[in-house]
Short mmCIF file of C-alpha atoms and ligand atoms in Angstrom, two decimals:
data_model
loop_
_atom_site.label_atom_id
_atom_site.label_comp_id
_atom_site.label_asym_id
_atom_site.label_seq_id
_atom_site.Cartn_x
_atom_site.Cartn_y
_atom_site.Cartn_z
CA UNK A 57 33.61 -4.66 41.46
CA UNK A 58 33.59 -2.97 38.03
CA UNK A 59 31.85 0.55 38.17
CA UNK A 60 29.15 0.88 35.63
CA UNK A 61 27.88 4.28 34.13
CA UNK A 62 25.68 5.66 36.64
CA UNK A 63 24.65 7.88 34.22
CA UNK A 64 22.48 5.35 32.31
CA UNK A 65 20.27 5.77 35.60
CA UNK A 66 19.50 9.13 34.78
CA UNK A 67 17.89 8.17 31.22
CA UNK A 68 14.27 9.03 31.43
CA UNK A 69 12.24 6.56 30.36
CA UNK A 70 11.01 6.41 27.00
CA UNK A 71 7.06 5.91 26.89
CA UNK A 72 6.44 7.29 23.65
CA UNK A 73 7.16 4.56 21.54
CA UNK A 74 5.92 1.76 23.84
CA UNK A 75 3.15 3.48 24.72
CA UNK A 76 2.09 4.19 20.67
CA UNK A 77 2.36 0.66 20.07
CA UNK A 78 0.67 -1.01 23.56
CA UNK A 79 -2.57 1.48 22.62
CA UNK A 80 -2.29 -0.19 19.24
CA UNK A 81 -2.54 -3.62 20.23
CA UNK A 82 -5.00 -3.45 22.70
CA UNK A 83 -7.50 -1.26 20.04
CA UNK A 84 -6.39 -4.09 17.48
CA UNK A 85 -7.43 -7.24 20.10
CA UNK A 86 -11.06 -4.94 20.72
CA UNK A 87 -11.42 -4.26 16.92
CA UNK A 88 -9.96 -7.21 14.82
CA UNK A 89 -11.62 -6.31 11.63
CA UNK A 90 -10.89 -2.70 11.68
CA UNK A 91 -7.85 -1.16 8.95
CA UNK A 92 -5.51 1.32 10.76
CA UNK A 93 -3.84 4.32 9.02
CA UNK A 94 -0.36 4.68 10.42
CA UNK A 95 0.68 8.14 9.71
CA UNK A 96 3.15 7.84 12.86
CA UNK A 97 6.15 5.79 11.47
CA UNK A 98 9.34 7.19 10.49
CA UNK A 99 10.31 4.70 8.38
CA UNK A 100 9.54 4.38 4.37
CA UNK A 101 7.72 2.28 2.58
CA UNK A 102 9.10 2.66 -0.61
CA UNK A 103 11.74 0.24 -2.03
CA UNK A 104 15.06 1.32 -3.32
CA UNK A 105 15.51 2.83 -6.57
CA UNK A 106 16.57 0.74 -9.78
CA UNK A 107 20.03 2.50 -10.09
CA UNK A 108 20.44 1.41 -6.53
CA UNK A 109 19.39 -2.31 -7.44
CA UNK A 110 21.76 -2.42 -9.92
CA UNK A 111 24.93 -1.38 -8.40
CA UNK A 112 24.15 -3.90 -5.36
CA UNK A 113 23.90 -6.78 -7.45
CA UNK A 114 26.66 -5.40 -9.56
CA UNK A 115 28.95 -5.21 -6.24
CA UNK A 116 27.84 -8.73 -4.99
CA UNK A 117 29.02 -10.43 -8.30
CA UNK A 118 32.43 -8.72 -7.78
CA UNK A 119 32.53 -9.89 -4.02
CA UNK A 120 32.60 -13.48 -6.22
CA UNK A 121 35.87 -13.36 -8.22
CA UNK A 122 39.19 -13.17 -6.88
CA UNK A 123 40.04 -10.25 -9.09
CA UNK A 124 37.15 -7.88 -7.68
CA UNK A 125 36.69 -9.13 -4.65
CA UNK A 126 37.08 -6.34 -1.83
CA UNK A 127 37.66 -7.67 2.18
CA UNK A 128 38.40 -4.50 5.17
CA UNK A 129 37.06 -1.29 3.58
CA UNK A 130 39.12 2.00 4.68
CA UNK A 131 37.61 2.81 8.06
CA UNK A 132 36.30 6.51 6.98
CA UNK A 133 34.97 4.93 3.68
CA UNK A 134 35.58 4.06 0.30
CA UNK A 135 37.46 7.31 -2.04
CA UNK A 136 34.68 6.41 -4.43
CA UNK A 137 32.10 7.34 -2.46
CA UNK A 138 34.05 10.11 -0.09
CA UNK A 139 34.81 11.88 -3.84
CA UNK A 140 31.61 11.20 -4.74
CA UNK A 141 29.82 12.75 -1.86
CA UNK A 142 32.20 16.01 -2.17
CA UNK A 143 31.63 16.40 -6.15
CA UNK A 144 27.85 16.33 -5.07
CA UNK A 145 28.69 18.99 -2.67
CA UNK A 146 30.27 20.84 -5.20
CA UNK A 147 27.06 20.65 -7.52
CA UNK A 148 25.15 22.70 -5.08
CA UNK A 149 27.87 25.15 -4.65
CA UNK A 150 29.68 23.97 -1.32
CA UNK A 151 33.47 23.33 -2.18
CA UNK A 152 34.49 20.13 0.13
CA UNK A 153 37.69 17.92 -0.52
CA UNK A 154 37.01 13.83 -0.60
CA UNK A 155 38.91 13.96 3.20
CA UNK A 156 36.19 15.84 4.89
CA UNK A 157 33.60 13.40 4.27
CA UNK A 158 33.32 10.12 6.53
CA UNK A 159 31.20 7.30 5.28
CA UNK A 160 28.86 6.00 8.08
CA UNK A 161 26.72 2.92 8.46
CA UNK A 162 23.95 5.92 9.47
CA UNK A 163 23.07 8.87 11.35
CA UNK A 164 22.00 7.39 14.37
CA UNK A 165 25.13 5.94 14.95
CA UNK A 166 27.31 8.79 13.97
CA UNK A 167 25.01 10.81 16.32
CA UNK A 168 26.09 8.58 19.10
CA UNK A 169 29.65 8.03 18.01
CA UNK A 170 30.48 11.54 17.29
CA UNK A 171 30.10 12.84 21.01
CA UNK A 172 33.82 11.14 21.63
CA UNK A 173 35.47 14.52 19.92
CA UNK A 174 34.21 16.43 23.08
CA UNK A 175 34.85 16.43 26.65
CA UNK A 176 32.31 15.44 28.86
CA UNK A 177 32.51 18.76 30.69
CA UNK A 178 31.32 19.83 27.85
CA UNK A 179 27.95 21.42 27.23
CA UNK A 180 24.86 20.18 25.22
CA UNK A 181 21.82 22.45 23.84
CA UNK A 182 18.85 20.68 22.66
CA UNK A 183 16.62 22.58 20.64
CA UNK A 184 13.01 21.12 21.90
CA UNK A 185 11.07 19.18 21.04
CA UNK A 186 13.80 16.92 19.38
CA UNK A 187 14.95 13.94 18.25
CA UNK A 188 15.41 11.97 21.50
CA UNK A 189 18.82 10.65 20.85
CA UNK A 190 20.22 13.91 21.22
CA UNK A 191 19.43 14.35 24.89
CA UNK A 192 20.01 10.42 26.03
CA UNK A 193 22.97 10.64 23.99
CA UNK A 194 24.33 13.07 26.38
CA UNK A 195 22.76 11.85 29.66
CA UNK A 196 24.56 8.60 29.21
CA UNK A 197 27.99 10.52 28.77
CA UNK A 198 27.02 12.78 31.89
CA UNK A 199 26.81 16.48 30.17
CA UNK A 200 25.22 19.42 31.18
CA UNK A 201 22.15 19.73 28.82
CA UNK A 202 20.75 23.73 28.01
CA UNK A 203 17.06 23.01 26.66
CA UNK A 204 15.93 25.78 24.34
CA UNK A 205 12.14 25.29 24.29
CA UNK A 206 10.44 26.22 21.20
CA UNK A 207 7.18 26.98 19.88
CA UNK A 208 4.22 28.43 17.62
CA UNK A 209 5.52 32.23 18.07
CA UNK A 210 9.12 31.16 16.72
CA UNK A 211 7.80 28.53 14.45
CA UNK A 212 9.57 26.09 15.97
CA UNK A 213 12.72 27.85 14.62
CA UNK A 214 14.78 29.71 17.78
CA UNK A 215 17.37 31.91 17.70
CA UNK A 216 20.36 31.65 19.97
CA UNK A 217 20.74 34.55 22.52
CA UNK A 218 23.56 34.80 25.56
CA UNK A 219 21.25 32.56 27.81
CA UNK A 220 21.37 29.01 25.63
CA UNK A 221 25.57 29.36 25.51
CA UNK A 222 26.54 25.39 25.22
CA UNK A 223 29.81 23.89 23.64
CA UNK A 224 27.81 21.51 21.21
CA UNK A 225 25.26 23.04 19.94
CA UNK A 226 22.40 20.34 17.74
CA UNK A 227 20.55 21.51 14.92
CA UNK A 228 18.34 19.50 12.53
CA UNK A 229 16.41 21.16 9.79
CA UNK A 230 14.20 20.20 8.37
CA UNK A 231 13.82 18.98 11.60
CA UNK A 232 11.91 16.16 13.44
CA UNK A 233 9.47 16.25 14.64
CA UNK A 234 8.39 19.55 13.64
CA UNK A 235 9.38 19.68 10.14
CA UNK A 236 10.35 23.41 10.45
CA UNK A 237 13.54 24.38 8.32
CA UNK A 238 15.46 27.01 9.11
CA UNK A 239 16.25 30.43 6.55
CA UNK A 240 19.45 31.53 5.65
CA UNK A 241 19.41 34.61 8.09
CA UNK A 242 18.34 32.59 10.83
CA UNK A 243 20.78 29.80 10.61
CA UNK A 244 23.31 32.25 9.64
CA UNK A 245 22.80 33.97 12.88
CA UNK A 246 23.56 29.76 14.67
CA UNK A 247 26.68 29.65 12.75
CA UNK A 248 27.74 33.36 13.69
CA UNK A 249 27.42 32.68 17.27
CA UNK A 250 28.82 29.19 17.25
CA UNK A 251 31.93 31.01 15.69
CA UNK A 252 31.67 33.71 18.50
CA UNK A 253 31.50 31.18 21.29
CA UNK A 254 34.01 28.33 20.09
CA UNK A 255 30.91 26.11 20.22
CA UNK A 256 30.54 23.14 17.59
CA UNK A 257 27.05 22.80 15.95
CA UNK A 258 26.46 19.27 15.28
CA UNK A 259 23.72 19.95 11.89
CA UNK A 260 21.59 16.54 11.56
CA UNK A 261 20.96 17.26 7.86
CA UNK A 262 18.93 13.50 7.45
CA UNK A 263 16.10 15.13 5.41
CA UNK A 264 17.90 18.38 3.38
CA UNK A 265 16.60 16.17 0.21
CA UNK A 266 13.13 16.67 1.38
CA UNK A 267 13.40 20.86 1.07
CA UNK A 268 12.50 21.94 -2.32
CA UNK A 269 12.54 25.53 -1.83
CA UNK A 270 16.16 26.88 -3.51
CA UNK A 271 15.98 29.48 -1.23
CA UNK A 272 16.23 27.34 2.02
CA UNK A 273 19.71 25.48 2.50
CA UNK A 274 20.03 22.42 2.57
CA UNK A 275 23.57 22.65 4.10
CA UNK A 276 25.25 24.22 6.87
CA UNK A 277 28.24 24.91 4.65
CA UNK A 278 26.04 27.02 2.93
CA UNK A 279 26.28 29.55 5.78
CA UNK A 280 29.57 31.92 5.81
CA UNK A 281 31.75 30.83 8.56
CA UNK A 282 30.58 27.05 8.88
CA UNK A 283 33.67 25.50 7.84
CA UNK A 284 34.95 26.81 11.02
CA UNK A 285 32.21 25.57 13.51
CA UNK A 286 29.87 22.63 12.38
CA UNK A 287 30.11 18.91 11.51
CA UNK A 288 26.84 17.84 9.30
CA UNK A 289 25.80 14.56 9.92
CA UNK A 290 23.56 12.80 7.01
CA UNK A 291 22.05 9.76 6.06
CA UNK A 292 20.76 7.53 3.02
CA UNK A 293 18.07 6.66 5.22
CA UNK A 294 14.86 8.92 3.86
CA UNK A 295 16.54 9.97 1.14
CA UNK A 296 17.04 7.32 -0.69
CA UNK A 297 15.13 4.72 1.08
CA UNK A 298 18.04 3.36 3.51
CA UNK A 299 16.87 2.77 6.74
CA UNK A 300 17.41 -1.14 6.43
CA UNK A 301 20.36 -1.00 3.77
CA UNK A 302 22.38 1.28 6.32
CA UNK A 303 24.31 4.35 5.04
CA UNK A 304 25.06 8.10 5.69
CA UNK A 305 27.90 10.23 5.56
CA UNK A 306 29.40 12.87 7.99
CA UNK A 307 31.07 15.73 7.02
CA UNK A 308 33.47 17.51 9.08
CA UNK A 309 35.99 19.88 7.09
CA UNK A 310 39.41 19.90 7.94
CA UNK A 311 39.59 23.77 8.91
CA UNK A 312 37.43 23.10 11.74
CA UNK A 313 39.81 23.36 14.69
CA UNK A 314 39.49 24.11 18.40
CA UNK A 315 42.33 24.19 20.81
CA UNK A 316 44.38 23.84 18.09
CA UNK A 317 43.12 20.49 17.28
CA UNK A 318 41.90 19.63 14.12
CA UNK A 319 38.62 17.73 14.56
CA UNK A 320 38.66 16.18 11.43
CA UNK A 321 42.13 14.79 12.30
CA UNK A 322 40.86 13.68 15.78
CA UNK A 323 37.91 11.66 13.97
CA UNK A 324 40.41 10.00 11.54
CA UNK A 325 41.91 8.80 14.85
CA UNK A 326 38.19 7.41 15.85
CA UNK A 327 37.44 5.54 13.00
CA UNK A 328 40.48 4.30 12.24
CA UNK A 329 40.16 2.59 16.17
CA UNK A 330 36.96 1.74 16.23
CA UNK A 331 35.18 0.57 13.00
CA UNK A 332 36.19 -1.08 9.94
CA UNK A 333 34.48 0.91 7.86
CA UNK A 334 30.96 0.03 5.94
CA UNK A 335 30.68 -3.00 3.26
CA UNK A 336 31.79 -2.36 0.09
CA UNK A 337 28.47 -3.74 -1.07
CA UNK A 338 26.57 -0.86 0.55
CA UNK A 339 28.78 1.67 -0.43
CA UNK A 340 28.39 0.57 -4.29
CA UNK A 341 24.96 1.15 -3.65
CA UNK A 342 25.35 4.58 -1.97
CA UNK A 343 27.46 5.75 -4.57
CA UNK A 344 24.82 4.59 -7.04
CA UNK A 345 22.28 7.33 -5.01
CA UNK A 346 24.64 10.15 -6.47
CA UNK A 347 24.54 9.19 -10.24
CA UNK A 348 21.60 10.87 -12.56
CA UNK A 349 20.03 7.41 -12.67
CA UNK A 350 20.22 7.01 -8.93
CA UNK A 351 18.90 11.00 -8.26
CA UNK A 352 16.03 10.20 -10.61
CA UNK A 353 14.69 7.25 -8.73
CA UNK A 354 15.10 9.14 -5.24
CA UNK A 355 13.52 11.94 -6.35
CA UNK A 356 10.33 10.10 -7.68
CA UNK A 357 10.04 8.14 -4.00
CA UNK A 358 10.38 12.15 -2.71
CA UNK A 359 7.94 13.41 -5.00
CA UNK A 360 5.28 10.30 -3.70
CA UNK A 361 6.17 10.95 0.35
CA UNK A 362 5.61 14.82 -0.54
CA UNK A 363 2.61 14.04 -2.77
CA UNK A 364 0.84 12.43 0.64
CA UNK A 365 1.95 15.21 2.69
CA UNK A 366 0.00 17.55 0.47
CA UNK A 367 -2.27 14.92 1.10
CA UNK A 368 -2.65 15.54 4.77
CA UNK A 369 -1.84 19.35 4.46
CA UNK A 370 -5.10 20.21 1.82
CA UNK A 371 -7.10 18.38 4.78
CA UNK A 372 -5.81 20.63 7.91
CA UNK A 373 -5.89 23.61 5.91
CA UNK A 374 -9.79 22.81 5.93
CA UNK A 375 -10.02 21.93 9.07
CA UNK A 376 -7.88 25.19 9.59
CA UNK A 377 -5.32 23.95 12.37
CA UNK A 378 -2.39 25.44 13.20
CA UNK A 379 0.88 23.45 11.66
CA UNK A 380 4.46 23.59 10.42
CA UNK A 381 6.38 21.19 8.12
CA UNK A 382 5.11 19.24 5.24
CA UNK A 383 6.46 21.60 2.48
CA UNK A 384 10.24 20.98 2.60
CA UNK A 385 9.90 18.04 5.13
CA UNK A 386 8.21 14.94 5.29
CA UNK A 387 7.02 15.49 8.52
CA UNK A 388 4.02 17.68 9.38
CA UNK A 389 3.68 19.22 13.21
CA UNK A 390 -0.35 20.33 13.90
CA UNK A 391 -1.66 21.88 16.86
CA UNK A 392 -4.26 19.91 18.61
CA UNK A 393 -7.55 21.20 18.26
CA UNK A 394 -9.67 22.65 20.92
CA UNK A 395 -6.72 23.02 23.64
CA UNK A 396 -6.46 18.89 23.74
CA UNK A 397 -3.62 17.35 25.15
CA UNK A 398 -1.33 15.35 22.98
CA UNK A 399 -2.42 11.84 24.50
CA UNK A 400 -5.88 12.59 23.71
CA UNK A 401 -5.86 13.59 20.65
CA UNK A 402 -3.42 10.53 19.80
CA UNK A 403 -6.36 8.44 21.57
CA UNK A 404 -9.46 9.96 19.39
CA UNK A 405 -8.13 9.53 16.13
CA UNK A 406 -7.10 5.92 17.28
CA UNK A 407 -10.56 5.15 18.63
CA UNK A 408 -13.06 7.06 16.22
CA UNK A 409 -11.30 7.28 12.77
CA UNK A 410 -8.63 4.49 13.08
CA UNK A 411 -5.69 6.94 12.23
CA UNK A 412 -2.15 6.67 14.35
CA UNK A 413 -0.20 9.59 14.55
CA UNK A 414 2.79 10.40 16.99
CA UNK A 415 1.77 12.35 20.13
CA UNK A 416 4.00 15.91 20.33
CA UNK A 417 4.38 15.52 23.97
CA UNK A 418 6.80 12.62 23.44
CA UNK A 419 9.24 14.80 21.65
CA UNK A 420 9.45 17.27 24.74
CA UNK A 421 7.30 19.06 27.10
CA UNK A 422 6.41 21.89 24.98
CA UNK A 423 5.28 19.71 22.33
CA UNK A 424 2.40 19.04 24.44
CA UNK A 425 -0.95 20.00 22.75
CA UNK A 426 0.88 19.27 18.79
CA UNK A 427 0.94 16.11 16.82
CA UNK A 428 3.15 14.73 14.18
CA UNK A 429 2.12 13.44 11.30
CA UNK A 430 4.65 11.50 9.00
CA UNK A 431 4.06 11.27 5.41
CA UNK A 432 5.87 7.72 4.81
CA UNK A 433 3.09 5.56 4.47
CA UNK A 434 1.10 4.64 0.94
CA UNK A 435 -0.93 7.37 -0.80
CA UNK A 436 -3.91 5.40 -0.28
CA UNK A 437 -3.89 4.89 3.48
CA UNK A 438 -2.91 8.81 3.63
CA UNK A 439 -5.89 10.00 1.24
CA UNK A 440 -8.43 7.37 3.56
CA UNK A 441 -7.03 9.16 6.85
CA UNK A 442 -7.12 12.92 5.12
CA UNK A 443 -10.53 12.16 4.49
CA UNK A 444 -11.08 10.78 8.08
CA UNK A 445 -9.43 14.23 9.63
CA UNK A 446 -12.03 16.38 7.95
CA UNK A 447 -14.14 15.14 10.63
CA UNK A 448 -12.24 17.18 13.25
CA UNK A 449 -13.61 20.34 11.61
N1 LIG B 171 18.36 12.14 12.64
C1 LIG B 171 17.04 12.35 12.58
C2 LIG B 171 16.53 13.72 12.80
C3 LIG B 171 16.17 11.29 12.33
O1 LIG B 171 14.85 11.51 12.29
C4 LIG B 171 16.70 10.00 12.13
C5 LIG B 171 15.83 8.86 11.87
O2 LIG B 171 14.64 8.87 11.95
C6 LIG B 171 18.08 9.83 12.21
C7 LIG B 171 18.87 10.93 12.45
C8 LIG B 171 18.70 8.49 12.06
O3 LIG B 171 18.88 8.14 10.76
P1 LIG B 171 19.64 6.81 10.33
O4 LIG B 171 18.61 5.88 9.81
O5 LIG B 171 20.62 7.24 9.30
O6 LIG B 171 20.34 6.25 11.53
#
């Protein structure tokens, strides 16, 4: 009898989702005729940028003559768009060569993927609450997780100290849920003991485009020292309006080495086995993101998500909660008021004033008694539900 991965029994369930959208429906059967503001989707709602039009219908037409036609891709992506990527490195002053960056059809999956570099004796810290595939990630390849709890008195920003020592070590900033970005000094001080420790950080950079504030990076390779201990993982997905077009790109320079094995190498290895690479469609369009044309359009669809998380922030500031994120994020992380749990907070503003947020509690046990807020959704559903949170106050 083949022997399955028990490990896939140890997966917690995951209400949060499920849970969001059975409350949903049932308040929609009760309440046909009433208009719901979904602030709780992390998807966008904005369509892809002209430059980005363009180059897809540019790159089907050549898919139609025998003289531009493209089949197999290379498996770690297209030098167009690995050169591409590196000279936009090199705009904001981080020096990368085409071969450290891997095209990807996305984060999620490079997330998942990535985990073959290490052994599975290896250890995971989670920085909570978090991005759920993080943890299952691991749980299904049997690691040791460290949880590093966070909250309101390190605003949702730790620091590492001797007791959260892991081998892989996940950062995301600006992160979801909480929107919090980390400060040079502080993620200086991740990268310094990554270094110390031979640990790898694995830096989900899928919304650095969303951080407007020079003084915040937006990359790990920013940091002093990162070329020697972190892989950045990115994606097309919220910056550029991606999430259905599938693209990101993962970065992992060649100097980074342990055991004297080059993980860059090692990944080569990976993708050369087990993908054949993204469409050449797709990447046409990627590479369109990167042009002044393509930045333009992006940044307009930015400027509209941040627009309605000002939105939502001008509201809680009068209300005067408690919250992190919105500035450089699109992602805003409020303490419930009056000591209410997560669920029931998630359950008032669904019953009274119609408005569907994403319950903190799902993210991790301490994000019990916070709420996300995403700022995805159209500027008119956010101002109607901005309007509806004033009556928290
Ligand atoms: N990482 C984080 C922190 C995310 O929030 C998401 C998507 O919501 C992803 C990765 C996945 O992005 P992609 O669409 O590129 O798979």
């Amino acid at each position: 009898m083949v022997k399955l991965n028990e490990h896939y029994s140890e997966l917690k369930d995951s209400y949060l989702f499920y849970n969001i959208s059975q409350k949903v429906k049932a308040y929609q059967e009760k309440n046909p005729d009433k208009k719901l503001y979904r602030m709780g989707i992390g998807d966008v709602s904005l369509p892809l940028c002209d430059a980005v039009i363009k180059a897809l219908h540019s790159a089907v037409d050549d898919q139609s003559a025998k003289e531009s036609f493209h089949g197999y891709m290379p498996e770690c992506g297209s030098p167009f768009l690995r050169e591409t990527i590196a000279d936009f490195y090199y705009t904001r002053g981080v020096k990368l060569s085409a071969e450290d960056v891997f095209v990807s059809s996305g984060a999620s999956d490079e997330l998942g993927d990535i985990l073959d570099l290490f052994d599975r004796s290896s250890s995971a810290l989670v920085i909570e609450p978090a991005y759920p595939a993080y943890l299952d990630a691991n749980v299904m390849a049997g690691r040791k997780i460290v949880h590093l709890p966070s909250g309101i008195d390190n605003g949702f920003l730790p620091l590492p100290d001797e007791k959260v020592k892991a081998d892989i070590l996940y950062i995301c900033s600006p992160n979801n849920p909480t929107g919090a970005v980390f400060d040079r000094e502080k993620l200086q001080k991740w990268v310094d003991f990554a270094n110390a420790n031979g640990s790898v950080i694995l830096f989900d950079a899928a919304y650095e485009a969303f951080i407007d504030d020079p003084k915040l990076p937006r990359s790990i390779y920013e940091m002093d020292g990162a070329e020697t201990c972190a892989i950045e993982i990115c994606s097309l997905s919220k910056t550029a309006g991606f999430t259905g077009t599938r693209l990101g790109y993962t970065v992992i320079p060649r100097t980074l080495t342990r055991n004297g094995m080059s993980l860059n190498s090692m990944w080569v290895r990976n993708r050369t086995t087990k993908t054949n690479g993204v469409s050449y469609i797709i990447q046409r369009g990627g590479a369109a993101v990167f042009t002044p044309e393509g930045q333009n359009g992006i940044k307009e669809n930015i400027r509209y998500y941040k627009n309605n998380a000002r939105i939502l922030m001008d509201s809680i500031d009068k209300i005067g909660l408690w919250y992190t994120g919105g500035k450089n994020s699109p992602y805003i992380w409020m303490k419930t008021p009056s000591g209410m749990k997560s669920w029931e907070l998630f359950d008032l503003l669904l019953n009274d004033y119609q408005i569907i947020g994403t319950p903190g509690v799902g993210f991790g046990e301490c994000g019990e008694g916070f709420f996300r807020f995403s700022t995805f959704g159209s500027t008119e559903d956010t101002e109607e539900a901005a309007k509806r949170l004033l009556k928290l106050r």
